Amino acid sequence: MALRVGVVGGGQLARMMIAPAEELGIEIRVLAETEGMSAALAATAVGDYRDADTVLRFARDVDVLTFDHEHVPQDVLAALVDAGVAVHPGPAPLAVAQDKLVMRARMAELGMPQPDWAAVSDQAALQEFLDAHGGRAVVKTPRGGYDGKGVRVVSAATEADDWFTALAEDAGGGALLVEELVDFTRELAQQVARRPSGEVRAYPLVATTQRDGVCAEVIAPAPRAGERLERAAAQIGVAVAEGLGVTGMLAVELFETSDERILINELAMRPHNSGHWTQDGAVTSQFEQHLRAVLDLPLGSTDAIAPWSVMINILGGPAEGGLTERFAPAMAAHPTAKIHTYGKDPRPGRKVGHVNVSGDDLDDVVYEGRAAAAFFA
């Protein structure tokens, strides 16, 4: 009988697990939020991931349950574990990914490098932090933010009043996360895979470029990184994976500072945008690796297959028409480009696909990737 993996969430990350699952002979099943999502090809159920009975029914006939996102509530995760479902990553590490305040506290416990931070419940506490950190800081909602949402730079405590009001109206109360405004020179990302029996593998460190809070480009390996930086980032990634007990793929988003430190910005416990280059640029893609890891199979090589790889996101898509009519001209002009689309309708700012290119010359690889992606703008 084939191994069966259930994925909660029907987005593009679940979609990109389908091909490696087929290649390995793994039966993949998806619980999609609605009909017609990116992973519709493997959507065996449609329902609310926040409802324990729905998820339990879906998980009944799979060997392991994993996720396309980190938003499944803790009570649902606990019900799955109580029912004997193998859940990877488990509730404890997912709690860290779900709440940025929990994440910061756990990173501090593990001794990981990170920005100065505080939990603030009112305007006075935020102003105190601002006064101690040069008058500007980053405020984040602890839960639910992604792709730049739930994040704002403030220079006065009054600029977060609407969020404090929302907290006060929430019966659960709570606090906002405030962080020092890091003087960083660039953003990096470290992917790590870990299986339940403990094997860990790190991918090459990559450089990421964000536009309007959304990842736009990734270069692997990170240019001008050097052996010391690469080793430090890999050590951080492995330490976080082991310290939190992560199973599956982990992405550690990092700041490289002007004084040559690296600080943890965010964590993601699933395949991640910064690892899409591995589909065509690494021996084992992050999507195959995630399946191997959650099934506790031996992990594949994380080596790059070329000196350089680039991933360019297709954001928004064409203002008129669809993506498919752009395939032929893009492919004809850039035969080395690998084009991936997600079955999504174009919409401003939406991630609708990406382009991967690998090769020997960084300038050529970046040019080919950007030029191919431009056909879909």
GROMACS .gro file of C-alpha atoms in nm:
model
  377
    1MET     CA    1   0.000   0.000   0.000
    2ALA     CA    2   0.127   0.349  -0.085
    3LEU     CA    3   0.225   0.587   0.191
    4ARG     CA    4  -0.048   0.846   0.240
    5VAL     CA    5   0.020   1.210   0.328
    6GLY     CA    6  -0.262   1.447   0.414
    7VAL     CA    7  -0.205   1.820   0.363
    8VAL     CA    8  -0.425   2.075   0.537
    9GLY     CA    9  -0.457   2.377   0.309
   10GLY     CA   10  -0.509   2.391  -0.066
   11GLY     CA   11  -0.268   2.668  -0.170
   12GLN     CA   12   0.035   2.667  -0.398
   13LEU     CA   13   0.262   2.499  -0.142
   14ALA     CA   14   0.031   2.196  -0.132
   15ARG     CA   15   0.010   2.210  -0.513
   16MET     CA   16   0.389   2.190  -0.542
   17MET     CA   17   0.401   1.882  -0.319
   18ILE     CA   18   0.189   1.688  -0.570
   19ALA     CA   19   0.457   1.626  -0.836
   20PRO     CA   20   0.725   1.487  -0.599
   21ALA     CA   21   0.459   1.278  -0.423
   22GLU     CA   22   0.362   1.123  -0.757
   23GLU     CA   23   0.726   1.058  -0.842
   24LEU     CA   24   0.780   0.880  -0.511
   25GLY     CA   25   0.455   0.685  -0.535
   26ILE     CA   26   0.315   0.864  -0.232
   27GLU     CA   27  -0.061   0.917  -0.221
   28ILE     CA   28  -0.121   1.282  -0.139
   29ARG     CA   29  -0.457   1.410  -0.019
   30VAL     CA   30  -0.548   1.774   0.035
   31LEU     CA   31  -0.808   1.938   0.260
   32ALA     CA   32  -0.880   2.260   0.069
   33GLU     CA   33  -1.058   2.558   0.218
   34THR     CA   34  -1.273   2.610  -0.093
   35GLU     CA   35  -1.331   2.457  -0.436
   36GLY     CA   36  -1.090   2.541  -0.716
   37MET     CA   37  -0.784   2.624  -0.508
   38SER     CA   38  -0.426   2.582  -0.634
   39ALA     CA   39  -0.400   2.222  -0.511
   40ALA     CA   40  -0.739   2.119  -0.655
   41LEU     CA   41  -0.576   1.826  -0.839
   42ALA     CA   42  -0.522   1.649  -0.505
   43ALA     CA   43  -0.812   1.800  -0.309
   44THR     CA   44  -0.997   1.498  -0.174
   45ALA     CA   45  -1.195   1.710   0.073
   46VAL     CA   46  -1.315   2.068   0.113
   47GLY     CA   47  -1.381   2.208   0.457
   48ASP     CA   48  -1.291   2.435   0.745
   49TYR     CA   49  -0.947   2.361   0.893
   50ARG     CA   50  -1.063   2.534   1.213
   51ASP     CA   51  -1.324   2.263   1.277
   52ALA     CA   52  -1.183   1.963   1.463
   53ASP     CA   53  -1.440   1.713   1.333
   54THR     CA   54  -1.372   1.814   0.972
   55VAL     CA   55  -0.996   1.774   1.009
   56LEU     CA   56  -1.029   1.450   1.205
   57ARG     CA   57  -1.245   1.299   0.930
   58PHE     CA   58  -0.989   1.404   0.671
   59ALA     CA   59  -0.699   1.262   0.876
   60ARG     CA   60  -0.866   0.926   0.938
   61ASP     CA   61  -0.714   0.753   0.636
   62VAL     CA   62  -0.366   0.907   0.611
   63ASP     CA   63  -0.033   0.799   0.757
   64VAL     CA   64   0.079   1.150   0.844
   65LEU     CA   65  -0.079   1.494   0.845
   66THR     CA   66   0.111   1.808   0.744
   67PHE     CA   67   0.028   2.163   0.645
   68ASP     CA   68   0.026   2.419   0.365
   69HIS     CA   69   0.011   2.697   0.630
   70GLU     CA   70   0.049   2.742   1.007
   71HIS     CA   71  -0.302   2.859   1.092
   72VAL     CA   72  -0.468   2.539   1.222
   73PRO     CA   73  -0.584   2.621   1.579
   74GLN     CA   74  -0.412   2.456   1.873
   75ASP     CA   75  -0.732   2.288   1.994
   76VAL     CA   76  -0.769   2.118   1.655
   77LEU     CA   77  -0.405   2.007   1.663
   78ALA     CA   78  -0.453   1.870   2.015
   79ALA     CA   79  -0.760   1.675   1.904
   80LEU     CA   80  -0.560   1.522   1.620
   81VAL     CA   81  -0.278   1.415   1.852
   82ASP     CA   82  -0.528   1.275   2.106
   83ALA     CA   83  -0.681   1.070   1.825
   84GLY     CA   84  -0.342   0.917   1.746
   85VAL     CA   85  -0.279   1.109   1.420
   86ALA     CA   86   0.086   1.162   1.330
   87VAL     CA   87   0.108   1.542   1.299
   88HIS     CA   88   0.422   1.701   1.152
   89PRO     CA   89   0.518   1.959   1.253
   90GLY     CA   90   0.350   1.904   1.588
   91PRO     CA   91   0.145   2.143   1.802
   92ALA     CA   92   0.438   2.271   2.012
   93PRO     CA   93   0.657   2.396   1.725
   94LEU     CA   94   0.352   2.523   1.536
   95ALA     CA   95   0.257   2.734   1.838
   96VAL     CA   96   0.587   2.916   1.790
   97ALA     CA   97   0.514   2.979   1.421
   98GLN     CA   98   0.157   3.092   1.498
   99ASP     CA   99   0.241   3.363   1.750
  100LYS     CA  100   0.529   3.606   1.708
  101LEU     CA  101   0.543   3.682   2.081
  102VAL     CA  102   0.579   3.313   2.158
  103MET     CA  103   0.843   3.289   1.886
  104ARG     CA  104   1.049   3.575   2.030
  105ALA     CA  105   1.030   3.427   2.382
  106ARG     CA  106   1.135   3.081   2.261
  107MET     CA  107   1.421   3.223   2.054
  108ALA     CA  108   1.543   3.404   2.366
  109GLU     CA  109   1.524   3.079   2.564
  110LEU     CA  110   1.733   2.907   2.296
  111GLY     CA  111   1.988   3.189   2.296
  112MET     CA  112   1.928   3.275   1.932
  113PRO     CA  113   2.034   3.616   1.794
  114GLN     CA  114   1.735   3.844   1.736
  115PRO     CA  115   1.636   4.211   1.752
  116ASP     CA  116   1.550   4.377   2.083
  117TRP     CA  117   1.179   4.327   2.141
  118ALA     CA  118   0.897   4.364   2.392
  119ALA     CA  119   0.532   4.275   2.440
  120VAL     CA  120   0.335   4.599   2.472
  121SER     CA  121  -0.028   4.619   2.581
  122ASP     CA  122  -0.085   4.994   2.569
  123GLN     CA  123   0.034   5.322   2.424
  124ALA     CA  124   0.254   5.405   2.725
  125ALA     CA  125   0.451   5.080   2.698
  126LEU     CA  126   0.503   5.133   2.325
  127GLN     CA  127   0.622   5.491   2.382
  128GLU     CA  128   0.867   5.368   2.645
  129PHE     CA  129   1.015   5.124   2.392
  130LEU     CA  130   1.034   5.395   2.126
  131ASP     CA  131   1.213   5.631   2.364
  132ALA     CA  132   1.469   5.360   2.438
  133HIS     CA  133   1.529   5.275   2.071
  134GLY     CA  134   1.587   5.601   1.890
  135GLY     CA  135   1.223   5.698   1.840
  136ARG     CA  136   1.134   5.443   1.570
  137ALA     CA  137   1.038   5.076   1.589
  138VAL     CA  138   0.852   4.797   1.413
  139VAL     CA  139   0.513   4.697   1.553
  140LYS     CA  140   0.360   4.361   1.461
  141THR     CA  141   0.033   4.187   1.535
  142PRO     CA  142   0.139   3.860   1.697
  143ARG     CA  143  -0.092   3.636   1.495
  144GLY     CA  144  -0.206   3.608   1.136
  145GLY     CA  145   0.031   3.845   0.956
  146TYR     CA  146   0.216   3.742   0.641
  147ASP     CA  147   0.363   3.901   0.327
  148GLY     CA  148   0.399   4.235   0.503
  149LYS     CA  149   0.050   4.233   0.656
  150GLY     CA  150   0.023   4.307   1.028
  151VAL     CA  151   0.355   4.495   1.027
  152ARG     CA  152   0.415   4.870   1.045
  153VAL     CA  153   0.702   5.102   1.125
  154VAL     CA  154   0.603   5.366   1.381
  155SER     CA  155   0.765   5.679   1.520
  156ALA     CA  156   0.486   5.762   1.767
  157ALA     CA  157   0.289   5.536   1.996
  158THR     CA  158  -0.038   5.679   1.865
  159GLU     CA  159   0.030   5.513   1.528
  160ALA     CA  160  -0.072   5.177   1.675
  161ASP     CA  161  -0.388   5.300   1.850
  162ASP     CA  162  -0.619   5.109   1.614
  163TRP     CA  163  -0.440   4.783   1.694
  164PHE     CA  164  -0.453   4.852   2.069
  165THR     CA  165  -0.828   4.923   2.032
  166ALA     CA  166  -0.875   4.592   1.852
  167LEU     CA  167  -0.690   4.413   2.133
  168ALA     CA  168  -0.911   4.580   2.394
  169GLU     CA  169  -1.223   4.471   2.206
  170ASP     CA  170  -1.096   4.112   2.189
  171ALA     CA  171  -1.225   3.916   2.487
  172GLY     CA  172  -0.887   3.742   2.509
  173GLY     CA  173  -0.692   4.066   2.546
  174GLY     CA  174  -0.326   4.037   2.462
  175ALA     CA  175  -0.033   4.245   2.347
  176LEU     CA  176   0.144   4.367   2.036
  177LEU     CA  177   0.503   4.281   1.950
  178VAL     CA  178   0.742   4.574   1.915
  179GLU     CA  179   1.093   4.528   1.778
  180GLU     CA  180   1.390   4.752   1.724
  181LEU     CA  181   1.416   4.889   1.371
  182VAL     CA  182   1.714   4.685   1.256
  183ASP     CA  183   1.976   4.858   1.040
  184PHE     CA  184   2.010   4.568   0.796
  185THR     CA  185   2.200   4.555   0.470
  186ARG     CA  186   2.002   4.266   0.324
  187GLU     CA  187   1.767   3.981   0.407
  188LEU     CA  188   1.872   3.619   0.403
  189ALA     CA  189   1.694   3.287   0.450
  190GLN     CA  190   1.814   2.952   0.578
  191GLN     CA  191   1.616   2.637   0.494
  192VAL     CA  192   1.654   2.329   0.711
  193ALA     CA  193   1.483   1.990   0.697
  194ARG     CA  194   1.442   1.768   1.003
  195ARG     CA  195   1.278   1.427   1.037
  196PRO     CA  196   1.119   1.289   1.356
  197SER     CA  197   1.408   1.051   1.420
  198GLY     CA  198   1.645   1.350   1.430
  199GLU     CA  199   1.827   1.366   1.096
  200VAL     CA  200   1.880   1.729   0.989
  201ARG     CA  201   2.002   1.878   0.661
  202ALA     CA  202   2.061   2.244   0.577
  203TYR     CA  203   2.026   2.400   0.232
  204PRO     CA  204   2.259   2.672   0.101
  205LEU     CA  205   2.199   3.015   0.252
  206VAL     CA  206   2.003   3.242   0.014
  207ALA     CA  207   1.957   3.616  -0.029
  208THR     CA  208   1.601   3.745  -0.059
  209THR     CA  209   1.463   4.072  -0.192
  210GLN     CA  210   1.127   4.198  -0.067
  211ARG     CA  211   0.896   4.444  -0.243
  212ASP     CA  212   0.603   4.590  -0.047
  213GLY     CA  213   0.658   4.323   0.216
  214VAL     CA  214   0.639   4.036  -0.037
  215CYS     CA  215   0.931   3.820  -0.147
  216ALA     CA  216   1.019   3.919  -0.505
  217GLU     CA  217   1.355   3.753  -0.577
  218VAL     CA  218   1.580   3.486  -0.426
  219ILE     CA  219   1.944   3.419  -0.516
  220ALA     CA  220   2.109   3.091  -0.416
  221PRO     CA  221   2.365   3.084  -0.272
  222ALA     CA  222   2.365   3.429  -0.114
  223PRO     CA  223   2.629   3.634  -0.298
  224ARG     CA  224   2.931   3.750  -0.096
  225ALA     CA  225   2.826   3.540   0.200
  226GLY     CA  226   3.157   3.377   0.287
  227GLU     CA  227   3.217   3.058   0.479
  228ARG     CA  228   3.178   3.216   0.826
  229LEU     CA  229   2.835   3.362   0.750
  230GLU     CA  230   2.714   3.045   0.577
  231ARG     CA  231   2.827   2.833   0.871
  232ALA     CA  232   2.666   3.066   1.127
  233ALA     CA  233   2.332   3.071   0.941
  234ALA     CA  234   2.328   2.692   0.907
  235GLN     CA  235   2.407   2.654   1.277
  236ILE     CA  236   2.118   2.887   1.365
  237GLY     CA  237   1.879   2.696   1.139
  238VAL     CA  238   1.977   2.358   1.282
  239ALA     CA  239   1.965   2.487   1.640
  240VAL     CA  240   1.613   2.626   1.589
  241ALA     CA  241   1.491   2.304   1.424
  242GLU     CA  242   1.633   2.088   1.701
  243GLY     CA  243   1.547   2.324   1.986
  244LEU     CA  244   1.182   2.350   1.881
  245GLY     CA  245   1.146   1.991   1.762
  246VAL     CA  246   1.044   2.096   1.411
  247THR     CA  247   0.961   1.810   1.173
  248GLY     CA  248   0.947   1.885   0.802
  249MET     CA  249   1.084   2.197   0.635
  250LEU     CA  250   1.182   2.504   0.837
  251ALA     CA  251   1.264   2.846   0.690
  252VAL     CA  252   1.451   3.092   0.912
  253GLU     CA  253   1.430   3.444   0.771
  254LEU     CA  254   1.731   3.653   0.874
  255PHE     CA  255   1.860   4.009   0.873
  256GLU     CA  256   2.226   4.071   0.793
  257THR     CA  257   2.309   4.393   0.978
  258SER     CA  258   2.544   4.677   0.890
  259ASP     CA  259   2.776   4.557   1.169
  260GLU     CA  260   2.787   4.205   1.021
  261ARG     CA  261   2.552   4.028   1.261
  262ILE     CA  262   2.268   3.801   1.157
  263LEU     CA  263   1.939   3.822   1.345
  264ILE     CA  264   1.628   3.606   1.324
  265ASN     CA  265   1.333   3.788   1.171
  266GLU     CA  266   1.062   3.524   1.111
  267LEU     CA  267   1.011   3.145   1.108
  268ALA     CA  268   0.801   2.928   0.877
  269MET     CA  269   0.748   2.556   0.943
  270ARG     CA  270   0.661   2.437   0.592
  271PRO     CA  271   0.801   2.480   0.243
  272HIS     CA  272   0.864   2.850   0.191
  273ASN     CA  273   0.887   3.102  -0.091
  274SER     CA  274   1.260   3.145  -0.028
  275GLY     CA  275   1.308   2.775  -0.108
  276HIS     CA  276   1.123   2.759  -0.441
  277TRP     CA  277   1.458   2.774  -0.625
  278THR     CA  278   1.525   2.418  -0.501
  279GLN     CA  279   1.263   2.278  -0.743
  280ASP     CA  280   1.510   2.321  -1.028
  281GLY     CA  281   1.834   2.423  -0.855
  282ALA     CA  282   1.894   2.158  -0.588
  283VAL     CA  283   1.935   1.781  -0.589
  284THR     CA  284   1.627   1.752  -0.364
  285SER     CA  285   1.352   2.012  -0.380
  286GLN     CA  286   1.207   2.149  -0.057
  287PHE     CA  287   0.874   1.989  -0.151
  288GLU     CA  288   1.017   1.638  -0.187
  289GLN     CA  289   1.226   1.696   0.124
  290HIS     CA  290   0.921   1.798   0.326
  291LEU     CA  291   0.743   1.476   0.227
  292ARG     CA  292   1.049   1.269   0.313
  293ALA     CA  293   1.086   1.444   0.646
  294VAL     CA  294   0.726   1.415   0.768
  295LEU     CA  295   0.722   1.047   0.670
  296ASP     CA  296   1.054   0.998   0.857
  297LEU     CA  297   1.228   0.880   0.540
  298PRO     CA  298   1.602   0.946   0.486
  299LEU     CA  299   1.654   1.303   0.373
  300GLY     CA  300   1.786   1.382   0.026
  301SER     CA  301   2.095   1.581  -0.067
  302THR     CA  302   2.054   1.957  -0.031
  303ASP     CA  303   2.342   2.036  -0.268
  304ALA     CA  304   2.290   2.290  -0.546
  305ILE     CA  305   2.317   2.153  -0.900
  306ALA     CA  306   2.469   2.472  -1.044
  307PRO     CA  307   2.688   2.753  -0.909
  308TRP     CA  308   2.391   2.995  -0.911
  309SER     CA  309   2.012   2.977  -0.906
  310VAL     CA  310   1.756   3.255  -0.903
  311MET     CA  311   1.384   3.255  -0.827
  312ILE     CA  312   1.173   3.547  -0.950
  313ASN     CA  313   0.815   3.569  -0.824
  314ILE     CA  314   0.536   3.650  -1.068
  315LEU     CA  315   0.338   3.901  -0.866
  316GLY     CA  316  -0.007   4.008  -0.979
  317GLY     CA  317   0.009   3.867  -1.330
  318PRO     CA  318  -0.097   4.043  -1.653
  319ALA     CA  319  -0.349   4.325  -1.632
  320GLU     CA  320  -0.534   4.178  -1.931
  321GLY     CA  321  -0.571   3.813  -2.028
  322GLY     CA  322  -0.440   3.507  -1.848
  323LEU     CA  323  -0.100   3.355  -1.785
  324THR     CA  324  -0.118   3.068  -2.033
  325GLU     CA  325  -0.099   3.280  -2.348
  326ARG     CA  326   0.230   3.421  -2.218
  327PHE     CA  327   0.393   3.076  -2.196
  328ALA     CA  328   0.497   3.044  -2.560
  329PRO     CA  329   0.675   3.379  -2.602
  330ALA     CA  330   0.844   3.349  -2.261
  331MET     CA  331   0.965   2.997  -2.334
  332ALA     CA  332   1.085   3.087  -2.684
  333ALA     CA  333   1.284   3.385  -2.559
  334HIS     CA  334   1.424   3.216  -2.247
  335PRO     CA  335   1.459   2.839  -2.295
  336THR     CA  336   1.666   2.798  -1.976
  337ALA     CA  337   1.385   2.938  -1.758
  338LYS     CA  338   1.160   2.701  -1.567
  339ILE     CA  339   0.813   2.853  -1.535
  340HIS     CA  340   0.581   2.756  -1.249
  341THR     CA  341   0.225   2.887  -1.216
  342TYR     CA  342  -0.026   2.823  -0.941
  343GLY     CA  343  -0.364   2.804  -1.113
  344LYS     CA  344  -0.462   3.142  -0.971
  345ASP     CA  345  -0.637   3.430  -1.142
  346PRO     CA  346  -0.423   3.744  -1.176
  347ARG     CA  347  -0.478   4.007  -0.907
  348PRO     CA  348  -0.256   4.299  -0.801
  349GLY     CA  349   0.010   4.187  -0.554
  350ARG     CA  350  -0.097   3.822  -0.563
  351LYS     CA  351   0.166   3.548  -0.596
  352VAL     CA  352   0.052   3.369  -0.912
  353GLY     CA  353   0.375   3.191  -1.007
  354HIS     CA  354   0.752   3.205  -1.022
  355VAL     CA  355   1.043   3.152  -1.259
  356ASN     CA  356   1.359   2.955  -1.174
  357VAL     CA  357   1.687   2.976  -1.364
  358SER     CA  358   2.018   2.804  -1.281
  359GLY     CA  359   2.361   2.845  -1.439
  360ASP     CA  360   2.728   2.930  -1.410
  361ASP     CA  361   2.715   3.311  -1.433
  362LEU     CA  362   2.516   3.509  -1.175
  363ASP     CA  363   2.448   3.809  -1.398
  364ASP     CA  364   2.319   3.586  -1.678
  365VAL     CA  365   2.101   3.383  -1.443
  366VAL     CA  366   1.944   3.694  -1.288
  367TYR     CA  367   1.885   3.851  -1.629
  368GLU     CA  368   1.720   3.538  -1.771
  369GLY     CA  369   1.496   3.500  -1.464
  370ARG     CA  370   1.382   3.860  -1.459
  371ALA     CA  371   1.330   3.877  -1.835
  372ALA     CA  372   1.126   3.556  -1.841
  373ALA     CA  373   0.911   3.670  -1.548
  374ALA     CA  374   0.852   4.006  -1.719
  375PHE     CA  375   0.646   3.827  -1.987
  376PHE     CA  376   0.383   3.764  -1.720
  377ALA     CA  377   0.362   4.121  -1.587
   0.00000   0.00000   0.00000
